Amino acid sequence: AAGVIQSPRHLIKEKRETATLKCYPIPRHDTVYWYQQGPGQDPQFLISFYEKMQSDKGSIPDRFSAQQFSDYHSELNMSSLELGDSALYFCASSTGLAGPTGELFFGEGSRLTVL
Amino acid sequence: DQQVKQNSPSLSVQEGRISILNCDYTNSMFDYFLWYKKYPAEGPTFLISISSIKDKNEDGRFTVFLNKSAKHLSLHIVPSQPGDSAVYFCAAAQGGKLIFGQGTELSVKP
């Protein structure tokens, strides 16, 4: 069965550069969530989208933005990268806003390293 | 402020024995809890969940217990198998997002 696809899997950037992560949800899933997991940390919710509209916002820095497109894929744009942005970024998808009352399906993550 | 806490960063258990992973939460408004399992280089995968209207939910070798008065839940794995070795995250559902604990790394030794 198709899972959540994230790209790229690994990304290395310099400080102050820009990075874009992509997420392709499971077919027919209309809700996408972004999480950030720093080294030794728990996954922290960043932002979610339902039907291409932002549905919730967590601890996402102002330097970051995200959107969901008409095909339901989502992109997380990160600008003015800082060393502390180095983390594993997970995307998850679900059907509808009630996702967490069922379960979220996570991608394998995109590892961003900022040098 | 950590609303979901897993105070044991690691746990080592012998194969065939019971593994008990604990989780505490602070927000009494949480009404749905989930456990996720994560292998290295993979995303978290859903394991089992429980609604606050229940105190127990069982799925095969996995059972989750919820004690609302103590704001505590636990995941029991019986019998533990080496393939269960992974990081286990407890999470509370709040609106459209999950709030994760720090994770407990379970090691099941043959």
Coordinates of N, CA and C in Angstrom, one line a residue:
Chain A
A1 N 0.8 -1.2 0.0 CA 0.0 0.0 0.0 C 0.9 1.2 0.0
A2 N 0.4 2.3 -0.7 CA 1.2 3.5 -0.8 C 1.2 4.2 0.6
G3 N 2.4 4.7 0.9 CA 2.6 5.4 2.2 C 2.8 6.8 1.9
V4 N 3.1 7.6 3.0 CA 3.5 9.0 2.9 C 4.9 9.1 2.3
I5 N 5.0 9.9 1.3 CA 6.4 10.0 0.7 C 6.9 11.4 1.0
Q6 N 8.1 11.4 1.5 CA 8.8 12.7 1.8 C 10.1 12.8 0.9
S7 N 10.3 14.0 0.5 CA 11.6 14.2 -0.3 C 12.1 15.6 0.0
P8 N 13.4 15.8 0.0 CA 14.4 14.7 -0.1 C 14.5 14.0 1.3
R9 N 15.2 12.9 1.3 CA 15.4 12.2 2.5 C 16.5 12.8 3.4
H10 N 17.4 13.4 2.7 CA 18.5 14.0 3.4 C 18.8 15.3 2.6
L11 N 19.2 16.3 3.4 CA 19.4 17.7 2.9 C 20.5 18.4 3.7
I12 N 21.5 18.9 3.1 CA 22.5 19.6 3.8 C 22.6 21.0 3.3
K13 N 22.5 22.0 4.2 CA 22.4 23.4 3.8 C 23.4 24.2 4.7
E14 N 23.7 25.4 4.2 CA 24.5 26.3 5.0 C 23.6 27.2 5.7
K15 N 24.1 27.8 6.8 CA 23.4 28.9 7.5 C 22.9 30.0 6.6
R16 N 21.8 30.5 6.8 CA 21.1 31.5 6.1 C 20.6 31.1 4.7
E17 N 20.8 29.9 4.3 CA 20.2 29.4 3.1 C 18.7 29.0 3.2
T18 N 18.1 28.6 2.1 CA 16.7 28.2 2.1 C 16.6 26.8 1.8
A19 N 15.6 26.1 2.4 CA 15.4 24.7 2.1 C 13.9 24.5 1.9
T20 N 13.5 23.5 1.0 CA 12.1 23.2 0.8 C 12.0 21.7 0.9
L21 N 11.1 21.2 1.8 CA 10.8 19.8 2.0 C 9.4 19.6 1.4
K22 N 9.3 18.4 0.8 CA 8.0 18.0 0.1 C 7.4 16.8 0.8
C23 N 6.1 16.8 0.8 CA 5.4 15.6 1.4 C 4.2 15.3 0.5
Y24 N 4.1 14.0 0.1 CA 3.0 13.5 -0.7 C 2.2 12.5 0.2
P25 N 1.0 12.9 0.6 CA 0.2 12.1 1.5 C -0.3 10.8 0.8
I26 N -0.8 9.9 1.7 CA -1.4 8.7 1.2 C -2.6 9.1 0.3
P27 N -2.8 8.4 -0.8 CA -3.9 8.8 -1.7 C -5.2 8.8 -0.9
R28 N -6.0 9.9 -1.2 CA -7.3 10.2 -0.6 C -7.2 10.7 0.8
H29 N -6.0 10.9 1.3 CA -5.8 11.6 2.6 C -5.8 13.1 2.2
D30 N -6.6 13.9 3.0 CA -6.7 15.3 2.7 C -6.1 16.2 3.8
T31 N -5.5 15.6 4.8 CA -4.9 16.4 5.9 C -3.5 16.0 6.0
V32 N -2.7 17.0 6.1 CA -1.2 16.8 6.2 C -0.7 17.6 7.5
Y33 N 0.2 16.9 8.2 CA 0.8 17.5 9.4 C 2.3 17.5 9.2
W34 N 3.0 18.5 9.7 CA 4.4 18.6 9.8 C 4.9 18.6 11.2
Y35 N 5.9 17.8 11.5 CA 6.5 17.7 12.8 C 8.0 17.8 12.6
Q36 N 8.6 18.4 13.7 CA 10.1 18.6 13.7 C 10.6 17.8 14.9
Q37 N 11.6 16.9 14.7 CA 12.2 16.2 15.8 C 13.7 16.5 15.8
G38 N 14.1 17.3 16.8 CA 15.5 17.6 17.0 C 16.2 16.4 17.7
P39 N 17.5 16.4 17.7 CA 18.3 15.3 18.2 C 17.9 15.1 19.7
G40 N 17.5 13.9 20.0 CA 17.2 13.5 21.3 C 15.9 14.1 21.8
Q41 N 15.1 14.7 20.9 CA 13.9 15.4 21.3 C 12.6 14.6 20.8
D42 N 11.5 14.9 21.4 CA 10.3 14.4 20.9 C 9.8 15.1 19.6
P43 N 9.0 14.5 18.8 CA 8.5 15.3 17.6 C 7.6 16.4 18.1
Q44 N 7.9 17.6 17.5 CA 7.1 18.8 17.8 C 6.2 19.2 16.7
F45 N 5.0 19.4 16.9 CA 4.0 19.8 15.9 C 4.4 21.2 15.3
L46 N 4.4 21.3 14.0 CA 4.7 22.6 13.4 C 3.4 23.2 12.8
I47 N 2.8 22.5 12.0 CA 1.6 23.0 11.2 C 0.8 21.9 10.5
S48 N -0.4 22.2 10.3 CA -1.2 21.2 9.6 C -2.1 21.9 8.6
F49 N -2.5 21.1 7.6 CA -3.4 21.6 6.5 C -4.5 20.6 6.3
Y50 N -5.7 21.1 6.1 CA -6.9 20.3 5.7 C -7.5 20.9 4.5
E51 N -7.7 20.1 3.5 CA -8.3 20.6 2.3 C -7.7 21.9 1.8
K52 N -6.3 22.0 1.9 CA -5.5 23.1 1.3 C -5.6 24.3 2.2
M53 N -6.2 24.2 3.3 CA -6.3 25.4 4.3 C -5.5 25.0 5.5
Q54 N -4.8 26.0 6.1 CA -4.1 25.7 7.3 C -5.2 25.4 8.4
S55 N -5.0 24.3 9.1 CA -6.0 23.9 10.1 C -5.5 24.1 11.5
D56 N -4.2 24.1 11.7 CA -3.7 24.3 13.0 C -2.2 24.7 12.9
K57 N -1.7 25.4 13.9 CA -0.4 25.9 13.9 C 0.3 25.6 15.3
G58 N 1.5 25.1 15.2 CA 2.2 24.9 16.5 C 3.4 25.7 16.6
S59 N 4.5 25.1 16.9 CA 5.7 25.9 17.2 C 6.5 26.1 15.9
I60 N 5.9 26.6 14.9 CA 6.6 26.9 13.7 C 7.2 28.3 13.7
P61 N 8.5 28.4 13.4 CA 9.1 29.7 13.4 C 8.6 30.6 12.2
D62 N 8.6 31.9 12.4 CA 8.2 32.8 11.3 C 9.0 32.6 10.0
R63 N 10.2 32.1 10.2 CA 11.1 31.9 9.0 C 10.6 30.7 8.1
F64 N 9.7 30.0 8.7 CA 9.1 28.8 8.0 C 7.7 29.1 7.4
S65 N 7.4 28.6 6.3 CA 6.1 28.7 5.8 C 5.7 27.3 5.1
A66 N 4.5 27.1 5.0 CA 4.1 25.8 4.3 C 2.8 26.0 3.6
Q67 N 2.5 25.1 2.7 CA 1.2 25.2 2.0 C 0.9 23.8 1.5
Q68 N -0.4 23.6 1.3 CA -0.9 22.4 0.7 C -1.5 22.7 -0.7
F69 N -1.2 21.9 -1.6 CA -1.5 22.2 -3.0 C -2.8 21.4 -3.4
S70 N -3.3 21.7 -4.6 CA -4.5 21.1 -5.1 C -4.5 19.6 -5.1
D71 N -3.3 19.0 -5.3 CA -3.2 17.6 -5.3 C -2.9 17.0 -3.9
Y72 N -3.0 17.9 -2.9 CA -2.9 17.6 -1.5 C -1.5 17.4 -1.1
H73 N -0.5 17.5 -1.9 CA 0.9 17.4 -1.5 C 1.2 18.7 -0.7
S74 N 2.2 18.7 0.1 CA 2.5 19.9 0.9 C 4.0 20.1 0.8
E75 N 4.3 21.4 1.0 CA 5.7 21.8 1.0 C 6.0 22.7 2.2
L76 N 7.1 22.4 2.8 CA 7.6 23.2 4.0 C 8.8 24.0 3.5
N77 N 8.6 25.3 3.5 CA 9.7 26.2 3.1 C 10.4 26.8 4.3
M78 N 11.7 26.7 4.4 CA 12.5 27.2 5.5 C 13.5 28.1 5.0
S79 N 13.5 29.4 5.5 CA 14.4 30.4 5.1 C 15.3 30.8 6.2
S80 N 16.4 31.5 5.8 CA 17.4 32.0 6.8 C 17.7 30.9 7.8
L81 N 18.1 29.8 7.3 CA 18.4 28.6 8.1 C 19.4 28.9 9.2
E82 N 19.1 28.3 10.4 CA 20.0 28.4 11.5 C 20.4 27.0 11.9
L83 N 21.5 26.9 12.7 CA 22.1 25.6 13.1 C 21.0 24.8 13.8
G84 N 20.2 25.5 14.6 CA 19.1 24.8 15.4 C 18.0 24.2 14.6
D85 N 18.0 24.5 13.3 CA 17.0 24.0 12.4 C 17.3 22.5 12.0
S86 N 18.5 22.1 12.3 CA 19.0 20.8 12.0 C 18.1 19.8 12.8
A87 N 17.4 19.0 12.0 CA 16.4 18.1 12.7 C 15.9 17.1 11.6
L88 N 15.1 16.2 12.2 CA 14.3 15.3 11.3 C 12.9 15.9 11.1
Y89 N 12.5 16.1 9.9 CA 11.2 16.6 9.7 C 10.3 15.6 9.2
F90 N 9.2 15.3 9.9 CA 8.2 14.3 9.6 C 7.0 14.9 9.0
C91 N 6.5 14.3 8.0 CA 5.2 14.7 7.5 C 4.2 13.5 7.8
A92 N 3.0 13.8 8.1 CA 2.0 12.7 8.4 C 0.7 13.1 7.7
S93 N -0.1 12.1 7.3 CA -1.3 12.4 6.7 C -2.5 11.6 7.4
S94 N -3.7 12.1 7.1 CA -4.8 11.4 7.6 C -6.0 11.9 6.8
T95 N -7.2 11.2 7.1 CA -8.4 11.7 6.4 C -9.2 12.6 7.3
G96 N -9.4 13.8 7.0 CA -10.2 14.7 7.7 C -9.5 15.2 9.0
L97 N -10.1 16.2 9.6 CA -9.5 16.9 10.7 C -9.5 15.9 11.9
A98 N -10.3 14.9 11.9 CA -10.3 14.0 13.0 C -9.2 13.0 13.0
G99 N -8.2 13.3 12.3 CA -7.0 12.4 12.2 C -6.5 11.8 13.5
P100 N -6.2 12.6 14.4 CA -5.7 12.0 15.7 C -6.6 11.2 16.5
T101 N -7.9 11.2 16.1 CA -8.8 10.2 16.8 C -8.8 8.9 16.1
G102 N -8.1 8.8 15.0 CA -7.8 7.6 14.4 C -6.3 7.5 14.5
E103 N -5.5 7.4 13.5 CA -4.1 7.5 13.6 C -3.5 8.3 12.4
L104 N -2.4 8.9 12.7 CA -1.6 9.6 11.6 C -0.7 8.6 11.0
F105 N -0.5 8.7 9.7 CA 0.4 7.9 9.0 C 1.6 8.7 8.6
F106 N 2.8 8.4 9.2 CA 4.0 9.2 9.0 C 4.8 8.7 7.9
G107 N 5.5 9.7 7.2 CA 6.5 9.4 6.3 C 7.8 9.0 7.0
E108 N 8.8 8.7 6.2 CA 10.1 8.3 6.8 C 10.9 9.5 7.3
G109 N 10.5 10.7 7.0 CA 11.2 11.9 7.5 C 12.3 12.4 6.5
S110 N 12.5 13.7 6.6 CA 13.6 14.3 5.8 C 14.6 14.9 6.9
R111 N 15.8 14.4 6.7 CA 16.8 14.9 7.7 C 17.5 16.1 7.1
L112 N 17.4 17.2 7.8 CA 18.0 18.5 7.4 C 19.2 18.7 8.3
T113 N 20.3 19.0 7.7 CA 21.5 19.3 8.4 C 22.0 20.7 8.0
V114 N 22.1 21.6 9.0 CA 22.5 23.0 8.7 C 23.9 23.2 9.2
L115 N 24.8 23.5 8.3 CA 26.2 23.7 8.6 C 26.6 25.1 8.9
Chain B
D1 N 7.0 23.8 28.3 CA 6.2 23.0 29.3 C 5.8 21.7 28.6
Q2 N 6.3 20.6 29.2 CA 6.1 19.2 28.6 C 4.7 18.7 29.1
Q3 N 3.7 18.7 28.2 CA 2.4 18.2 28.6 C 2.3 16.7 28.6
V4 N 3.1 16.0 27.8 CA 3.2 14.6 27.8 C 4.6 14.1 28.2
K5 N 4.7 13.3 29.2 CA 6.0 13.0 29.7 C 6.2 11.5 29.8
Q6 N 7.4 11.1 29.2 CA 7.8 9.7 29.4 C 9.1 9.8 30.1
N7 N 9.1 9.5 31.4 CA 10.2 9.7 32.3 C 11.4 8.7 32.1
S8 N 11.1 7.6 31.5 CA 12.1 6.6 31.3 C 12.7 6.7 29.9
P9 N 13.9 7.2 29.7 CA 14.4 7.3 28.3 C 14.7 5.9 27.7
S10 N 14.9 4.9 28.6 CA 15.2 3.6 28.0 C 14.7 2.5 29.0
L11 N 14.5 1.3 28.4 CA 14.0 0.1 29.1 C 14.6 -1.1 28.4
S12 N 15.1 -2.0 29.3 CA 15.7 -3.2 28.7 C 14.9 -4.4 29.4
V13 N 14.5 -5.3 28.5 CA 13.6 -6.4 28.9 C 14.1 -7.7 28.3
Q14 N 14.0 -8.8 29.0 CA 14.3 -10.1 28.4 C 13.2 -10.6 27.5
E15 N 13.6 -11.3 26.4 CA 12.6 -11.8 25.5 C 11.6 -12.7 26.3
G16 N 10.3 -12.6 26.0 CA 9.3 -13.4 26.6 C 8.7 -12.8 27.9
R17 N 9.4 -11.8 28.4 CA 8.9 -11.1 29.6 C 8.0 -10.0 29.2
I18 N 7.4 -9.3 30.2 CA 6.5 -8.2 29.9 C 7.3 -6.9 29.9
S19 N 7.0 -6.1 28.9 CA 7.5 -4.7 28.8 C 6.4 -3.7 29.2
I20 N 6.8 -2.8 30.1 CA 5.8 -1.8 30.6 C 6.4 -0.4 30.3
L21 N 5.7 0.3 29.4 CA 6.2 1.7 29.1 C 5.2 2.6 29.7
N22 N 5.7 3.6 30.4 CA 4.8 4.6 31.1 C 4.8 5.9 30.5
C23 N 3.7 6.6 30.7 CA 3.5 7.9 30.2 C 2.6 8.7 31.1
D24 N 2.9 10.0 31.4 CA 2.1 10.9 32.2 C 1.8 12.1 31.4
Y25 N 0.6 12.7 31.7 CA 0.2 13.9 31.0 C -0.3 14.9 32.1
T26 N -0.3 16.1 31.7 CA -0.7 17.2 32.6 C -2.1 17.8 32.3
N27 N -2.5 17.7 31.1 CA -3.7 18.4 30.7 C -4.9 17.5 30.8
S28 N -5.8 17.7 31.7 CA -6.9 16.9 31.9 C -8.0 17.0 30.8
M29 N -7.8 17.9 29.9 CA -8.7 18.0 28.7 C -8.3 17.0 27.6
F30 N -7.2 16.4 27.7 CA -6.8 15.4 26.7 C -7.8 14.3 26.8
D31 N -8.4 13.8 25.6 CA -9.3 12.8 25.7 C -9.0 11.6 24.8
Y32 N -7.9 11.6 24.1 CA -7.5 10.5 23.2 C -6.0 10.4 23.2
F33 N -5.6 9.2 23.4 CA -4.1 8.9 23.5 C -3.7 7.8 22.6
L34 N -2.5 8.0 22.1 CA -2.0 7.0 21.1 C -0.6 6.6 21.5
W35 N -0.2 5.4 21.1 CA 1.2 5.0 21.2 C 1.7 4.8 19.7
Y36 N 2.9 5.3 19.5 CA 3.6 5.1 18.2 C 4.9 4.4 18.5
K37 N 5.3 3.7 17.5 CA 6.6 2.9 17.6 C 7.5 3.4 16.4
K38 N 8.8 3.6 16.8 CA 9.6 4.2 15.7 C 11.0 3.4 15.7
Y39 N 11.2 2.9 14.5 CA 12.5 2.2 14.2 C 13.5 3.3 13.7
P40 N 14.8 3.1 13.8 CA 15.7 4.0 13.3 C 15.5 4.2 11.8
A41 N 15.7 5.4 11.3 CA 15.5 5.8 9.9 C 14.1 5.6 9.3
E42 N 13.2 5.4 10.2 CA 11.8 5.3 9.7 C 10.9 6.3 10.5
G43 N 9.8 6.6 9.9 CA 8.8 7.5 10.6 C 8.1 6.7 11.7
P44 N 7.5 7.4 12.6 CA 6.7 6.7 13.7 C 5.5 5.9 13.0
T45 N 5.2 4.8 13.5 CA 4.0 4.0 13.1 C 3.1 3.8 14.2
F46 N 1.8 4.0 13.9 CA 0.8 3.8 14.9 C 0.7 2.4 15.5
L47 N 0.6 2.3 16.8 CA 0.5 1.0 17.4 C -0.9 0.7 18.0
I48 N -1.3 1.6 18.9 CA -2.6 1.4 19.6 C -3.0 2.7 20.2
S49 N -4.3 2.8 20.4 CA -4.9 4.1 21.0 C -5.9 3.8 22.0
I50 N -6.3 4.8 22.8 CA -7.3 4.6 23.8 C -8.0 6.0 24.0
S51 N -9.3 5.8 24.1 CA -10.2 7.0 24.3 C -10.3 7.1 25.9
S52 N -10.5 8.4 26.3 CA -10.6 8.6 27.7 C -11.9 8.0 28.4
I53 N -12.8 7.5 27.5 CA -14.0 6.9 28.1 C -13.7 5.4 28.5
K54 N -12.5 5.0 28.1 CA -12.1 3.6 28.4 C -10.9 3.6 29.4
D55 N -10.7 2.5 30.0 CA -9.5 2.4 30.9 C -8.6 1.3 30.4
K56 N -9.0 0.6 29.3 CA -8.1 -0.4 28.8 C -8.5 -0.7 27.3
N57 N -7.4 -0.9 26.5 CA -7.7 -1.3 25.1 C -6.6 -2.3 24.8
E58 N -7.0 -3.4 24.2 CA -6.1 -4.5 23.9 C -6.1 -4.9 22.5
D59 N -4.9 -5.1 22.0 CA -4.7 -5.5 20.6 C -3.5 -6.5 20.5
G60 N -3.9 -7.8 20.5 CA -2.8 -8.8 20.5 C -1.9 -8.8 21.7
R61 N -0.7 -8.6 21.4 CA 0.3 -8.6 22.6 C 0.4 -7.2 23.2
F62 N -0.3 -6.2 22.7 CA -0.3 -4.9 23.2 C -1.5 -4.5 23.9
T63 N -1.4 -3.9 25.1 CA -2.5 -3.4 25.9 C -2.1 -2.1 26.4
V64 N -3.0 -1.1 26.3 CA -2.8 0.2 26.9 C -3.8 0.4 28.0
F65 N -3.3 0.9 29.1 CA -4.1 1.1 30.3 C -4.1 2.7 30.5
L66 N -5.3 3.2 30.9 CA -5.4 4.6 31.1 C -6.0 4.8 32.5
N67 N -5.3 5.6 33.3 CA -5.8 6.0 34.7 C -6.0 7.5 34.6
K68 N -7.2 7.9 34.4 CA -7.5 9.3 34.2 C -7.3 10.1 35.5
S69 N -7.6 9.5 36.6 CA -7.4 10.3 37.9 C -5.9 10.6 38.1
A70 N -5.1 9.7 37.7 CA -3.7 9.9 37.9 C -3.0 10.5 36.7
K71 N -3.8 10.7 35.6 CA -3.3 11.3 34.4 C -2.0 10.4 33.9
H72 N -2.3 9.1 33.9 CA -1.2 8.2 33.6 C -1.7 7.1 32.6
L73 N -0.9 6.8 31.7 CA -1.2 5.6 30.8 C 0.1 4.8 30.7
S74 N -0.2 3.5 30.4 CA 0.9 2.6 30.2 C 0.7 1.7 29.1
L75 N 1.7 1.2 28.4 CA 1.7 0.3 27.4 C 2.3 -1.0 27.8
H76 N 1.6 -2.1 27.8 CA 2.1 -3.4 28.2 C 2.3 -4.2 26.9
I77 N 3.5 -4.8 26.8 CA 3.8 -5.7 25.7 C 4.1 -7.1 26.3
V78 N 3.2 -8.1 26.0 CA 3.4 -9.4 26.5 C 3.1 -10.5 25.4
P79 N 4.0 -11.4 25.1 CA 5.4 -11.4 25.6 C 6.2 -10.5 24.7
S80 N 7.3 -10.0 25.2 CA 8.2 -9.1 24.5 C 9.0 -10.0 23.5
Q81 N 9.2 -9.4 22.3 CA 10.0 -10.0 21.3 C 11.2 -9.1 20.9
P82 N 12.3 -9.7 20.4 CA 13.4 -8.8 20.0 C 13.0 -7.8 18.9
G83 N 12.0 -8.2 18.1 CA 11.5 -7.2 17.0 C 10.8 -6.1 17.6
D84 N 10.4 -6.1 18.9 CA 9.8 -5.0 19.5 C 10.8 -3.9 19.9
S85 N 12.0 -4.2 19.8 CA 13.1 -3.2 20.1 C 12.9 -1.9 19.2
A86 N 12.6 -0.8 19.8 CA 12.3 0.4 19.1 C 12.1 1.5 20.1
V87 N 11.9 2.7 19.6 CA 11.5 3.9 20.5 C 10.0 4.0 20.4
Y88 N 9.4 4.0 21.6 CA 8.0 4.1 21.7 C 7.6 5.5 22.2
F89 N 6.7 6.2 21.4 CA 6.2 7.5 21.8 C 4.8 7.4 22.2
C90 N 4.5 8.0 23.4 CA 3.2 8.3 23.8 C 2.7 9.6 23.3
A91 N 1.5 9.7 22.9 CA 1.0 11.0 22.3 C -0.4 11.2 22.8
A92 N -0.7 12.5 23.0 CA -2.1 12.9 23.3 C -2.6 13.7 22.1
A93 N -3.9 13.5 21.7 CA -4.5 14.2 20.6 C -5.1 15.5 21.1
Q94 N -4.8 16.6 20.5 CA -5.4 17.8 20.9 C -5.9 18.5 19.6
G95 N -7.1 18.6 19.3 CA -7.6 19.2 18.1 C -7.0 18.4 16.9
G96 N -6.4 19.1 16.1 CA -5.8 18.5 14.9 C -4.4 18.1 15.0
K97 N -3.9 17.9 16.2 CA -2.5 17.6 16.2 C -2.2 16.6 17.4
L98 N -1.0 16.0 17.3 CA -0.6 15.2 18.4 C 0.5 15.8 19.2
I99 N 0.5 15.6 20.5 CA 1.5 16.1 21.4 C 2.2 14.9 21.9
F100 N 3.5 14.8 21.6 CA 4.3 13.6 21.9 C 5.1 13.7 23.2
G101 N 5.3 12.6 23.8 CA 6.3 12.5 24.9 C 7.6 12.4 24.3
Q102 N 8.6 12.2 25.1 CA 10.0 12.2 24.7 C 10.4 10.9 24.1
G103 N 9.6 9.9 24.4 CA 10.0 8.6 23.8 C 10.7 7.7 24.9
T104 N 10.5 6.4 24.8 CA 11.3 5.4 25.6 C 11.8 4.4 24.6
E105 N 13.1 4.2 24.7 CA 13.8 3.2 23.8 C 13.7 1.9 24.5
L106 N 13.0 1.0 23.9 CA 12.9 -0.4 24.4 C 13.9 -1.3 23.7
S107 N 14.6 -2.1 24.6 CA 15.5 -3.1 24.0 C 15.1 -4.4 24.6
V108 N 14.7 -5.3 23.7 CA 14.3 -6.7 24.1 C 15.5 -7.6 23.8
K109 N 16.0 -8.2 24.8 CA 17.2 -9.0 24.6 C 16.8 -10.5 24.5
P110 N 17.4 -11.2 23.5 CA 17.1 -12.7 23.4 C 17.5 -13.5 24.6

